Coordinates of C-alpha atoms in Angstrom, one line a residue:
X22 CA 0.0 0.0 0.0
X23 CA 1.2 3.7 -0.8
X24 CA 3.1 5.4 2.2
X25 CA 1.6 8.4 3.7
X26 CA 5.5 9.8 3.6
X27 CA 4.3 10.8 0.4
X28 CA 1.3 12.9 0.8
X29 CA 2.0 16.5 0.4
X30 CA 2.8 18.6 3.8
X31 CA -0.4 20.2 5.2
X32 CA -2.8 17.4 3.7
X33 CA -4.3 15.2 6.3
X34 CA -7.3 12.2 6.4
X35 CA -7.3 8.5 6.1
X36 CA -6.4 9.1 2.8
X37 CA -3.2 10.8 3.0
X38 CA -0.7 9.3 0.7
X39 CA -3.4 8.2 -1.9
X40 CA -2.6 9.1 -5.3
X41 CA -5.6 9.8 -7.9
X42 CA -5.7 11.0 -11.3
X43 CA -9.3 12.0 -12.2
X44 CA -10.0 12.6 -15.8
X45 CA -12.2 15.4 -16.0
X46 CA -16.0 14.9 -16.8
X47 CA -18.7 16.4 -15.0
X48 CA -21.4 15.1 -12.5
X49 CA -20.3 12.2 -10.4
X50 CA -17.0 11.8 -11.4
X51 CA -16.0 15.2 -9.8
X52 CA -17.8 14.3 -7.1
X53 CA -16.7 11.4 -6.8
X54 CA -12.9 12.8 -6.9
X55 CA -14.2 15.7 -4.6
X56 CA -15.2 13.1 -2.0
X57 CA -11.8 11.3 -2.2
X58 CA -9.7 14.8 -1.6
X59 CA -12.2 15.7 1.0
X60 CA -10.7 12.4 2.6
X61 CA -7.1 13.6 2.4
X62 CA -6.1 11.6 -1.2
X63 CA -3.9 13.9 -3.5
X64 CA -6.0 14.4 -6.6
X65 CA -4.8 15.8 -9.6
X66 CA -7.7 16.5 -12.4
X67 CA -6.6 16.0 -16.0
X68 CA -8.3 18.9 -17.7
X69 CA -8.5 19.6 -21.7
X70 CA -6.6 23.0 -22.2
X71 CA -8.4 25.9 -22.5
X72 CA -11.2 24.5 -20.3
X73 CA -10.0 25.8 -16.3
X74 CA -12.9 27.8 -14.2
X75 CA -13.2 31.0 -15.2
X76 CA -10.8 33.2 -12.7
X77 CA -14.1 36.1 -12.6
X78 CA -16.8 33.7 -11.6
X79 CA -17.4 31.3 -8.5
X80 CA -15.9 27.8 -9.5
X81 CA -17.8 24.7 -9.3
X82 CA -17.7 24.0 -5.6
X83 CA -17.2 20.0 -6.9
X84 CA -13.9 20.8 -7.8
X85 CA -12.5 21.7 -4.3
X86 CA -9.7 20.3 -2.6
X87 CA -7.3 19.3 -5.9
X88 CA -4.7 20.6 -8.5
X89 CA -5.5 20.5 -11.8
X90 CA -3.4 19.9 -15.5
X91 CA -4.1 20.6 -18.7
X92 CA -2.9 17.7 -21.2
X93 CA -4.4 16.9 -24.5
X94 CA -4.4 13.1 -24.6
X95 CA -3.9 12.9 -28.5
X96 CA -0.6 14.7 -27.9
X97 CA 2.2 12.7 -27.9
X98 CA 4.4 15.0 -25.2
X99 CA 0.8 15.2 -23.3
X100 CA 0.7 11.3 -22.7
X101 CA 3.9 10.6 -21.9
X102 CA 3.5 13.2 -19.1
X103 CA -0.1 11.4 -17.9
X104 CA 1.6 8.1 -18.2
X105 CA 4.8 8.7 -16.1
X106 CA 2.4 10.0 -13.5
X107 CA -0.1 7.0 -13.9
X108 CA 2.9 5.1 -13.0
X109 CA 3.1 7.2 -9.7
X110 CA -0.6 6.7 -9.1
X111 CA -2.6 5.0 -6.7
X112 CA -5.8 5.5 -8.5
X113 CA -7.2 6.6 -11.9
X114 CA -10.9 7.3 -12.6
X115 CA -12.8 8.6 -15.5
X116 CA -16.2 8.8 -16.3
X117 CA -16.6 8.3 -19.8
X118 CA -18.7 5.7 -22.8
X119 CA -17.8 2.2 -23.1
X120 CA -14.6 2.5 -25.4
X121 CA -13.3 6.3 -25.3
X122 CA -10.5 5.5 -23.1
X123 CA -9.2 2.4 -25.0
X124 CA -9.7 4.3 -28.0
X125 CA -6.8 7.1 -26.6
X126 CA -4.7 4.5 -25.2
X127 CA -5.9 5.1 -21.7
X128 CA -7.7 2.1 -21.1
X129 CA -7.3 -0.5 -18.4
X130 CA -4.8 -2.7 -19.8
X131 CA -3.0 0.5 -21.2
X132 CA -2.4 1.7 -17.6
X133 CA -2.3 -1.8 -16.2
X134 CA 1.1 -2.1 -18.5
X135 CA 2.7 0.7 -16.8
X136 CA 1.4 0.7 -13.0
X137 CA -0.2 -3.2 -12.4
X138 CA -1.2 -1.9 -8.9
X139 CA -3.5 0.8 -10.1
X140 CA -7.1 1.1 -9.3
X141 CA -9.4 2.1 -12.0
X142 CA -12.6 3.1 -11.8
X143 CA -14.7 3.5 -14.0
X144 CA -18.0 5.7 -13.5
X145 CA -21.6 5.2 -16.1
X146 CA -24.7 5.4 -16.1
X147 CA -25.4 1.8 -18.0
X148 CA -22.3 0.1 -17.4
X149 CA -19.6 -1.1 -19.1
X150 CA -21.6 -3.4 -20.9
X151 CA -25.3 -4.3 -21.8
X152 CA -27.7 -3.5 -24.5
X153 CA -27.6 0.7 -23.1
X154 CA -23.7 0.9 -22.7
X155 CA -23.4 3.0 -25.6
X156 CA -26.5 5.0 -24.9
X157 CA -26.4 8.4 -23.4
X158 CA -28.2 9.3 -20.5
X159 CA -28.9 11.1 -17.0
X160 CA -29.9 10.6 -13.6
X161 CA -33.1 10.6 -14.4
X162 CA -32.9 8.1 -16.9
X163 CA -30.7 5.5 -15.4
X164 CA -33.0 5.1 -12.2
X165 CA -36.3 5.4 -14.7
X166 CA -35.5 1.7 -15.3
X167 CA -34.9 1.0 -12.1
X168 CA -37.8 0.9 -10.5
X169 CA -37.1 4.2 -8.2
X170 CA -38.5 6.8 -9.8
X171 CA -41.8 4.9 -10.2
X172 CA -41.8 5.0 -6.5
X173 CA -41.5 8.7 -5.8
X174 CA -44.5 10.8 -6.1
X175 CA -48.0 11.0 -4.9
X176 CA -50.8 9.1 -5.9
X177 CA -52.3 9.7 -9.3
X178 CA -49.4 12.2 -9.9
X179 CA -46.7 11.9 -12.4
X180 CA -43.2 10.7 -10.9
X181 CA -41.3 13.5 -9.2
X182 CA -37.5 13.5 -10.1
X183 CA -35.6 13.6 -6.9
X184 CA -33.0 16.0 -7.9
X185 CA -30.3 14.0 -9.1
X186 CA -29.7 12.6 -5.9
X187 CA -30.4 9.0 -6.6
X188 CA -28.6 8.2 -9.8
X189 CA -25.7 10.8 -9.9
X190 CA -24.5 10.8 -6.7
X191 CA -26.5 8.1 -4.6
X192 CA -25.7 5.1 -6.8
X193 CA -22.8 7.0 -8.8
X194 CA -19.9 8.5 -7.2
X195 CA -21.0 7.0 -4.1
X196 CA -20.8 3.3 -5.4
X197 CA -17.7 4.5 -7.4
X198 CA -15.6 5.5 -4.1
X199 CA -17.0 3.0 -2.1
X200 CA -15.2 0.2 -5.1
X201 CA -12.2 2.4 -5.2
X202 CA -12.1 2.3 -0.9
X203 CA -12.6 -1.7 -1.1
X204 CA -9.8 -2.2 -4.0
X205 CA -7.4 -0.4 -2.2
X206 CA -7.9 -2.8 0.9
X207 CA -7.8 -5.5 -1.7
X208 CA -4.2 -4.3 -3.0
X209 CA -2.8 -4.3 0.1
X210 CA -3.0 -8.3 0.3
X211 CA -2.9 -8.8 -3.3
X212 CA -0.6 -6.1 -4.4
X213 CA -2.3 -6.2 -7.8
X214 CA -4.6 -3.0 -9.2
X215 CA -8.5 -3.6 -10.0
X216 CA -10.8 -2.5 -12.4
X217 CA -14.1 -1.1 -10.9
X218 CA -17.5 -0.9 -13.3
X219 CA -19.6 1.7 -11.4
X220 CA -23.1 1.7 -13.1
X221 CA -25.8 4.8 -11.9
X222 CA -28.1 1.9 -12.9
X223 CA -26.8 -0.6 -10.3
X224 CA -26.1 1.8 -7.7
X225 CA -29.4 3.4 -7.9
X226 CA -31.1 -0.3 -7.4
X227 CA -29.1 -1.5 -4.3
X228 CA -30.1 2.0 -2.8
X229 CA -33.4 0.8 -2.8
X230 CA -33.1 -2.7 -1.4
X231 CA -35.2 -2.1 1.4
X232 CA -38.2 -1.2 -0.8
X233 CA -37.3 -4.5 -3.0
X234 CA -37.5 -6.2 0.5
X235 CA -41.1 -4.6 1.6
X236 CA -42.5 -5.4 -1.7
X237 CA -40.9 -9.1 -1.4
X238 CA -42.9 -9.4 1.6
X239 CA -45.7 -8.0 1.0
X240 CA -45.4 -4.6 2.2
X241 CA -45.1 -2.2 -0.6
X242 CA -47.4 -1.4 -3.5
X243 CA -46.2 -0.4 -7.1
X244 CA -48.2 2.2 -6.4
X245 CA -47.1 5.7 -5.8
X246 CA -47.9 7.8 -2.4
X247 CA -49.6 4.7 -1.0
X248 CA -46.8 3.2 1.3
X249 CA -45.0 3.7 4.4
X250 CA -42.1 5.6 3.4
X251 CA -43.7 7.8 0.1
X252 CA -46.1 10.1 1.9
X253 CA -48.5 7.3 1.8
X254 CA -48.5 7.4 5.4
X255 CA -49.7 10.2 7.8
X256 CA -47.3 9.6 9.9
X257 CA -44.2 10.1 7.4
X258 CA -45.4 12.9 5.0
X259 CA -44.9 16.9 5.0
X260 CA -47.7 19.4 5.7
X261 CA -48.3 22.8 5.5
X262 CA -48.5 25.5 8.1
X263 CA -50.5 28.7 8.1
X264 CA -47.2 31.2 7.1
X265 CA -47.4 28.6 3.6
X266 CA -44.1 27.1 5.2
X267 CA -43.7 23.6 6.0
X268 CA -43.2 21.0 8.5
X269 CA -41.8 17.4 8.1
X270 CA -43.0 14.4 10.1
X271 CA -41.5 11.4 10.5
X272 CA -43.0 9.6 13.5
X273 CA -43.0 6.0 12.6
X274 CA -42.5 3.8 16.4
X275 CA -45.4 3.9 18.6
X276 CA -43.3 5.8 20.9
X277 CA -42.3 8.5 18.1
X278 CA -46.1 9.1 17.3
X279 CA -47.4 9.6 20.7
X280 CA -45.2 12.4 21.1
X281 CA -46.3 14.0 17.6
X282 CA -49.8 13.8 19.2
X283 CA -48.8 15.2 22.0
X284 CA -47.2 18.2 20.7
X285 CA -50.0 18.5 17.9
X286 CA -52.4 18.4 21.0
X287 CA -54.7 15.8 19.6
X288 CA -56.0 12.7 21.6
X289 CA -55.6 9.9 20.8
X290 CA -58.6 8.4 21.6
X291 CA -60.3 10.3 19.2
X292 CA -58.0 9.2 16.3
X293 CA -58.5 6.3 14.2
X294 CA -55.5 3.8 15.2
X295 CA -52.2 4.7 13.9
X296 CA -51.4 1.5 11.5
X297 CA -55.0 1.3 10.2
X298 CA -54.8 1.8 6.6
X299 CA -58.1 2.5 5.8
X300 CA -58.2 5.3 7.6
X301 CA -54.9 6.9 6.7
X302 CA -57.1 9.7 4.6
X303 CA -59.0 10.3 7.5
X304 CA -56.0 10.9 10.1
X305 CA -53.6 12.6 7.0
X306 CA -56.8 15.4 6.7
X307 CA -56.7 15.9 10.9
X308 CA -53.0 16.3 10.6
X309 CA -53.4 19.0 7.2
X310 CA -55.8 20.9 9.8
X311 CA -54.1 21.1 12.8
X312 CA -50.9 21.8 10.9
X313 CA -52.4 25.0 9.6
X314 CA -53.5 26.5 12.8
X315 CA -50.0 27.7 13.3
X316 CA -46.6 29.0 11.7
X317 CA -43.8 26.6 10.8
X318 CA -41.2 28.5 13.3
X319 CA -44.3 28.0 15.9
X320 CA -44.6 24.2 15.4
X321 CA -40.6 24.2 15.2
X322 CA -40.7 25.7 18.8
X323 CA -43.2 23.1 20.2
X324 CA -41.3 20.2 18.8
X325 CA -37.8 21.5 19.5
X326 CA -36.3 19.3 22.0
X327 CA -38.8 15.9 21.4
X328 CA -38.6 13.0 20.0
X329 CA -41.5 13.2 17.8
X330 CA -39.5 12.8 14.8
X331 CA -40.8 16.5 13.2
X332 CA -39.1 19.2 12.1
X333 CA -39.4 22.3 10.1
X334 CA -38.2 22.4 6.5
X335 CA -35.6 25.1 5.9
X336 CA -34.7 26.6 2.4
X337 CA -30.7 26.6 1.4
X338 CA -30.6 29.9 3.0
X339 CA -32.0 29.1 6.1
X340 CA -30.0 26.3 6.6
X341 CA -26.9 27.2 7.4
X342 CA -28.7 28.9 10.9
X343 CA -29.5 26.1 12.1
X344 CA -28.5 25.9 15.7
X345 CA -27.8 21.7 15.2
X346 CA -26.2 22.3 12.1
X347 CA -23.9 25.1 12.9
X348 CA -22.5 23.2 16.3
X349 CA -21.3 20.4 13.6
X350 CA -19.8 22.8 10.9
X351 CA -22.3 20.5 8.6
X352 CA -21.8 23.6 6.1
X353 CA -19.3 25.7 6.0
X354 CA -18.4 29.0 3.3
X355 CA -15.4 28.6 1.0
X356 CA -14.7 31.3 -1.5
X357 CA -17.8 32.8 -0.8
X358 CA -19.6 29.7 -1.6
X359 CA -21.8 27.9 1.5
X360 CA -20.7 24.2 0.7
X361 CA -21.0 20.5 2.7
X362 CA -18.3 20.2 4.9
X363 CA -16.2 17.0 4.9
X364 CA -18.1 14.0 5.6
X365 CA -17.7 11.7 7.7
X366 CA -15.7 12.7 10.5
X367 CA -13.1 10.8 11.8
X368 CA -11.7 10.4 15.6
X369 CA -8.1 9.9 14.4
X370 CA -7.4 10.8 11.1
X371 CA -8.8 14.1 10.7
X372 CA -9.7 15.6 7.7
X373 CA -9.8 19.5 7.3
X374 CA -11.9 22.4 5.5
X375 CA -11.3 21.6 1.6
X376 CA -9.7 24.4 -0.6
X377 CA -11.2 26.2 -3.0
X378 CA -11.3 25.2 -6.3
X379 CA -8.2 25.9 -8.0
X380 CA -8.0 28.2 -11.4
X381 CA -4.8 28.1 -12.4
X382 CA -3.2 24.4 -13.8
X383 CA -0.2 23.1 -12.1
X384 CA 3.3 22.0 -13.9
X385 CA 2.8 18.8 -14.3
X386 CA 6.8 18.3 -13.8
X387 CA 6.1 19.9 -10.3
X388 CA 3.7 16.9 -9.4
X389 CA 4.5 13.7 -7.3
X390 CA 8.7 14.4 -7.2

């Protein structure tokens, strides 16, 4: 396994010492890349020339925390320079089609020839192979097939997209570090590189295993808004308050639920009983009712402090104030950008505040001496 000794001074994380050459793309690549420096690896992003962030704008905040060269892979001068430091590399991943990289010479066995230790990783939407591998596509599309975005939505309503939370980054970059993480504790026994085929598509369905298992069992529809975790409950959906704000409830245990009932101030012997499908309609109106007799920073007030699993729903610019929130440095300004902090945290090796994203490239005969 790489030695830390070589980790540039002032880096720190249980990454510290990893190498990674991320060939730019956009999406979860960078994130996934971002995600790794965040964790203390050295990454160096292999930019097209002409294409750094603009020095008069805000850079994309998914570029933080690495240096960056410009090489032109058709370039003869340009890939020896990429190769000499793939042989220095711990880790190489790039998110293009089936094909693109063997087609410059940067393929797997390419690299495999002059670093056999090297982890690639390789992030898509369809995978490396199957009837789609050659298809384009988004987030939306790769968990479309999935099953997932059937699920999401209220009844008789068209699917809601949820962001691109699910495909992108949920089953993406994700899945992508999480192969990277488990090659590099396969290397240290084997001493031999891996290649890792990171498909949105397969991420995206193991993300939703659980649902998988409650329909296995019996206990999910294929029906939207009609199940326990899709706002099909009363118990688990969002309601409105009377400042047109909102409130989100999440009181699932018995225990949970009584103390929702007790801050809403409702009894409940006069409520249908909790699990009691049938009358989910009934209970969801009383809770649409009650919810509107107040403001959402009122209800935020009365459930502060409980555990009945409700909370209000703050905006991006709200968010930051949040008393919980600002204790943890969950989100922190860099550049004067509000950003995620490095997560997770660690007790020992401790990660720090990321840099900026950088907008000048580095000499690549300046990198890993």
């Amino acid at each position: 396994m790489t030695s830390p000794t070589r980790q540039p001074s002032g880096r720190s994380g249980p990454l510290a010492g990893i190498r990674v050459i991320e060939f730019a793309g956009i999406g979860p690549g960078p994130h996934a890349a971002m995600l790794l420096a965040d964790l203390g690896a050295d990454v160096l992003r292999v930019q097209r020339p002409g294409q750094l962030p603009d020095p008069n704008r805000n850079a994309d905040a998914l570029l933080r925390g690495r240096r960056m060269i410009e090489a032109n892979l058709k370039n003869p001068a340009d890939r020896e320079t990429i190769l000499n430091l793939v042989a220095k590399a711990d880790v190489v991943i790039e998110g293009f089609r089936p094909g693109v990289m063997e087609r410059l010479g940067f393929g797997p066995d390419d690299l495999h020839a002059v670093n056999p230790a090297l982890v690639y990783g390789r992030m898509t939407g369809w995978g490396q192979d199957g009837p789609r591998a050659e298809l384009a596509g988004h987030d939306m599309n790769y968990i479309s097939l999935t099953g997932m975005l059937h699920a999401i939505g209220r009844p008789d309503e068209k699917p809601t997209p949820p962001l691109n939370l699910v495909g992108d980054f949920g089953g993406g970059s994700m899945f992508l570090v999480m192969g990277v993480l488990a090659a590099l504790v396969e290397r240290s026994v084997s001493g031999k590189g891996d290649v890792i085929d990171a498909a949105m598509c397969d991420g995206a369905s193991v993300l939703g295993q659980m649902m998988w298992a409650f329909r296995g069992t019996g206990l999910w529809q294929d029906r939207r808004g009609v199940n326990l975790l899709d706002t099909g409950a009363p118990f688990y959906e969002v309601y409105e308050t009377s400042d047109g704000k909102w409130m989100a409830v999440g009181a699932i245990e018995p225990q949970f639920y009584a103390e929702l009932l007790k801050g809403l101030e409702l009894d409940p012997e006069s409520l249908p009983n909790q699990l009691d499908v049938t009358k989910w309609g009934e209970l969801k109106q009383t809770f649409t009712d009650t919810f509107k007799t107040k403001t959402r920073d009122e209800w935020a007030a009365i459930f502060d402090g409980t555990d009945a699993c409700t909370s209000p729903i703050l905006d991006y610019t709200e968010a930051p104030a949040d008393p919980h929130l600002a204790a943890r440095g969950t989100l922190v300004e860099i550049d004067g950008v509000m950003q995620a902090q490095v997560a997770p945290r660690f007790a020992r090796s401790a990660t720090e505040t990321p840099t900026g994203p950088v907008r000048e490239a580095t000499d690549p005969a300046t990198v890993w001496q």
